[in-house]
Coordinates of C-alpha atoms in Angstrom, one line a residue:
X91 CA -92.7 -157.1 15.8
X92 CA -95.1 -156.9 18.8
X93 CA -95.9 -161.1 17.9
X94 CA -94.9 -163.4 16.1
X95 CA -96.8 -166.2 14.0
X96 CA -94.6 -169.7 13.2
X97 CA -95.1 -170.2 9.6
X98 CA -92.9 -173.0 8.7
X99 CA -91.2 -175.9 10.8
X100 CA -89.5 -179.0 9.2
X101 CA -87.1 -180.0 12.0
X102 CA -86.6 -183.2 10.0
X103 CA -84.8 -181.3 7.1
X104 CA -82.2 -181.5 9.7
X105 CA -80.7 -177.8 6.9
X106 CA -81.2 -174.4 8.6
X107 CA -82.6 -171.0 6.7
X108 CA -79.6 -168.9 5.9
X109 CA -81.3 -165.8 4.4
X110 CA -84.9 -164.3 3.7
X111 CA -86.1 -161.4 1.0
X112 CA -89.5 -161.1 0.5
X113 CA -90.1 -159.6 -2.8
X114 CA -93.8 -158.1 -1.7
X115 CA -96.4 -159.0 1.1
X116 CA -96.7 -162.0 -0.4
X117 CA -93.9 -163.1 -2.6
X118 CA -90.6 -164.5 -1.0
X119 CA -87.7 -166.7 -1.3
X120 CA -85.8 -168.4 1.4
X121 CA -82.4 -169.7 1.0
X122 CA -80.0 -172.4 3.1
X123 CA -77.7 -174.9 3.9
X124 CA -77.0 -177.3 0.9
X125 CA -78.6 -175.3 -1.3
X126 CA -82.1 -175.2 0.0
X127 CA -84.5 -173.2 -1.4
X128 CA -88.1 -172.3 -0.7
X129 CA -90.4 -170.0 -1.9
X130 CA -93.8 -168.7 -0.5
X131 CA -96.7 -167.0 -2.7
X132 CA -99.4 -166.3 0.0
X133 CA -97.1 -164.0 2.5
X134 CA -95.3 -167.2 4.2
X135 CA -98.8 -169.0 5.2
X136 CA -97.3 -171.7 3.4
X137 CA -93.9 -172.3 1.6
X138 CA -92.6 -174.5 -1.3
X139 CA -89.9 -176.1 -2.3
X140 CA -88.1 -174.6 -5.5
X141 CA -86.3 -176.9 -8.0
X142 CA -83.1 -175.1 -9.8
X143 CA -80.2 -175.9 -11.7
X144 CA -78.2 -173.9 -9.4
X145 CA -79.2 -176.1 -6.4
X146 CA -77.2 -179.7 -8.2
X147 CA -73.8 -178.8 -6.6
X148 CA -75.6 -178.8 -2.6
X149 CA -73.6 -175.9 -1.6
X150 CA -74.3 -173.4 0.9
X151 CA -76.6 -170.3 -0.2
X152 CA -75.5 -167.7 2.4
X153 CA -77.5 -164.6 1.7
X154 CA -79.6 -163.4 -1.4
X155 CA -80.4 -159.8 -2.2
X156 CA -82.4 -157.6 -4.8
X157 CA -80.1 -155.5 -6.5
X158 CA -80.9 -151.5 -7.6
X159 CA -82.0 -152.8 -11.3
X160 CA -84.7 -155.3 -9.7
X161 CA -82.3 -158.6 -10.4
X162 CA -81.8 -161.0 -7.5
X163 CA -78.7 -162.3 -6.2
X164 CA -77.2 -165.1 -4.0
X165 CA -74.1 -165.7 -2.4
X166 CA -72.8 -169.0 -1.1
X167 CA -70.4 -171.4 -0.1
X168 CA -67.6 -172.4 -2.5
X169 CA -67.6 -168.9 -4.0
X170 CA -71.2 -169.8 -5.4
X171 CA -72.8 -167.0 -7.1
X172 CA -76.3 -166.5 -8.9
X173 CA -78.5 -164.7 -11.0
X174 CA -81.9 -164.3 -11.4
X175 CA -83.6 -161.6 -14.0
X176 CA -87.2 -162.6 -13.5
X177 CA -88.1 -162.3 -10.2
X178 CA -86.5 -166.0 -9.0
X179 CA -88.6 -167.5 -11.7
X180 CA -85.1 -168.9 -13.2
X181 CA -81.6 -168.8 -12.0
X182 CA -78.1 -168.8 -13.8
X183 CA -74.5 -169.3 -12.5
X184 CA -71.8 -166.2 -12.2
X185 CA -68.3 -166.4 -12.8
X186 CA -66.7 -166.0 -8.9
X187 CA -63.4 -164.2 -8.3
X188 CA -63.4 -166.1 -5.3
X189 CA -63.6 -169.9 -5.0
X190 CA -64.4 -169.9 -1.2
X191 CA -67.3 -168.9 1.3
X192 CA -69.0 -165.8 0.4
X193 CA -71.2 -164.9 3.2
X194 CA -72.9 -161.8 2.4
X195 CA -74.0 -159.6 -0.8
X196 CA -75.3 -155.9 -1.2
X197 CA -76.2 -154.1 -4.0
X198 CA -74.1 -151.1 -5.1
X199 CA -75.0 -148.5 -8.3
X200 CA -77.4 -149.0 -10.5
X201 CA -76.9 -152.9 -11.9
X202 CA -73.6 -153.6 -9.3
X203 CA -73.1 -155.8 -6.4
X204 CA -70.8 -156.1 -3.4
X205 CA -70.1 -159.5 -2.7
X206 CA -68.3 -160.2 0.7
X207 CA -66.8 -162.9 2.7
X208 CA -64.1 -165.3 4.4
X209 CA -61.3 -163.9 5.4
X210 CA -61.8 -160.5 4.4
X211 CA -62.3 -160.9 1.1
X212 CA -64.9 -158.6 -0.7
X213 CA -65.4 -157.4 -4.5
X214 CA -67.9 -155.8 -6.6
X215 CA -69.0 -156.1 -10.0
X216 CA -71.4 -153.1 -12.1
X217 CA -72.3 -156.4 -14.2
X218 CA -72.3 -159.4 -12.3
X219 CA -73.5 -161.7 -15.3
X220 CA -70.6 -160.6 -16.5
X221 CA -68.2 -162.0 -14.6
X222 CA -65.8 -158.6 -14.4
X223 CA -64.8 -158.4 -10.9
X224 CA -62.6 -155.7 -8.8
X225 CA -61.6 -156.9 -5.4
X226 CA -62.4 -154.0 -2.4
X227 CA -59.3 -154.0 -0.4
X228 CA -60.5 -154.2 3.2
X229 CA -56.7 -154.6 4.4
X230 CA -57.5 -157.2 7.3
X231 CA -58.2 -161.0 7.2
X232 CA -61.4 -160.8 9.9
X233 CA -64.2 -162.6 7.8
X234 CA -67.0 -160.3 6.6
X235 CA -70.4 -161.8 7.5
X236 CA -73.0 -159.0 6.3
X237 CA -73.7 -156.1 4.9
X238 CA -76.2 -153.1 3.2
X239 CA -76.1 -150.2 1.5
X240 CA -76.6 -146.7 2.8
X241 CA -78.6 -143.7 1.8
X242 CA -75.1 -142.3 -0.3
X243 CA -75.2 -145.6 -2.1
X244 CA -72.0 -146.2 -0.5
X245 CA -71.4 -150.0 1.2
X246 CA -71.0 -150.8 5.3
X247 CA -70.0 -154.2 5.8
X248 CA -69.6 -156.1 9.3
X249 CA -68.2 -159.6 10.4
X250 CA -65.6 -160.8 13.2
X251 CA -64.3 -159.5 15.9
X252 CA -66.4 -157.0 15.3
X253 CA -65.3 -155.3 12.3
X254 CA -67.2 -152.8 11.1
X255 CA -66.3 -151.2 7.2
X256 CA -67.5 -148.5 5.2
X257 CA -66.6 -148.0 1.4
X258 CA -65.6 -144.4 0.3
X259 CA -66.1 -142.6 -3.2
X260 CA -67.7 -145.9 -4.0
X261 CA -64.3 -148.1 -4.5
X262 CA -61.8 -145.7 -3.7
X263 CA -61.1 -146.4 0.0
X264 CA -62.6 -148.4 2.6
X265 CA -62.6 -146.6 6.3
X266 CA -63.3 -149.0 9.5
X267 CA -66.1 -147.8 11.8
X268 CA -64.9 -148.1 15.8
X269 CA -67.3 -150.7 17.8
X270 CA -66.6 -149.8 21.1
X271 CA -68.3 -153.9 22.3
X272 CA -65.6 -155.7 19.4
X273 CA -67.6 -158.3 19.2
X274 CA -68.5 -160.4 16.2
X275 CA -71.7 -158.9 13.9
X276 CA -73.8 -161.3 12.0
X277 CA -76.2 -158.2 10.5
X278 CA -76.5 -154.4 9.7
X279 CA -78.9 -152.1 9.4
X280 CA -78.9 -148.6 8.3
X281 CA -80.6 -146.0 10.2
X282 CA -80.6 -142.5 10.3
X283 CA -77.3 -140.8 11.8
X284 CA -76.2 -144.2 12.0
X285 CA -75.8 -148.4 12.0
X286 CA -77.9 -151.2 13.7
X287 CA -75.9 -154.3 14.1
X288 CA -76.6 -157.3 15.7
X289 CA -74.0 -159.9 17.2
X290 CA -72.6 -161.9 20.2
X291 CA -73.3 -158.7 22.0
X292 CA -77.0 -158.3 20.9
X293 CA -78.2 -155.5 19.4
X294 CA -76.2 -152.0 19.4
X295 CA -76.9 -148.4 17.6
X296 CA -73.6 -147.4 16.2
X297 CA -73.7 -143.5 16.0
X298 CA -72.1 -142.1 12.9

């Protein structure tokens, strides 16, 4: 992160990024506002756009994320949800238990996802294709805006006011980790002995 190289600028799109995963060094997607989509073979020197039937309803695509098994997955506005089994080459739709903004997605077990959003709402699925959802109660209404999974395989999941949660025994419980700044978290990073998140505040180590 010492520099940085601009690889792609189209101001006249007038749709911001929303969410990066790059595959390998030289594979990636890119996902956006109103459904954007752009891929890049040669390590981001140049990107493409990338025609889908999931892309015909414009909405939002929040976040994607490679799940345990090697599928993809994206998130979105509208309680959009997608699924890809070959490496972004094609994409199908996913039943939603939730017909609002999802803004964030993790993966959880071996096939599962964690799939998170406005007002507090979260739930995970062990076979998102098939549309068999259990909600995570999170017991608060503070939107969740990101989150990962940790070394136990368990789930931390961040968002406003600076809410901070941590599954338990996998669906069990959900435990909230104090933030001493309170302020809202737009992303989370696992570390050793603890959290990087990143928010209003800039970038704090929370020490677990």
């Amino acid at each position: 992160g010492r520099s940085w190289v601009m690889q792609n600028f189209e101001p006249e799109l007038e749709k911001p990024f929303l969410d990066i995963l790059m595959l390998d060094a030289r594979y990636g997607i890119a996902v956006g506002a109103y459904s954007l989509m752009y891929r890049t073979l040669d390590g981001g020197q140049t990107w493409e756009d990338f025609e889908t039937p999931i892309r015909e309803d414009e909405w939002h695509f929040n976040a994607i994320t490679r799940l345990n098994n090697g599928d993809l997955f994206i998130a979105g506005e509208s309680g959009t949800l997608a699924l890809s089994t070959d490496n972004g080459e094609t994409w199908e739709s996913v039943e939603t238990p939730y017909d609002s903004s999802l803004f964030g997605a993790a993966p959880m077990g071996e096939t599962g996802v964690a799939i998170f959003g406005l007002r507090g709402n979260a739930f995970f699925s062990d076979d998102p294709a098939g549309g068999d959802w259990t909600r995570i109660s999170t017991g608060q209404e503070n939107s969740l805006i990101a989150g990962a999974q940790l070394a136990d395989g368990e789930i931390v999941m961040v968002g406003i006011n600076g809410v901070i949660f941590k599954t338990t025994n996998g669906l069990s419980g959900v435990n909230s980790v104090a933030n001493p700044a309170g302020i809202t978290l737009a992303a989370v990073q696992p570390v050793k002995n603890g959290l990087i998140v990143v928010g209003e505040a800039g970038t704090q180590l929370i020490n677990q």
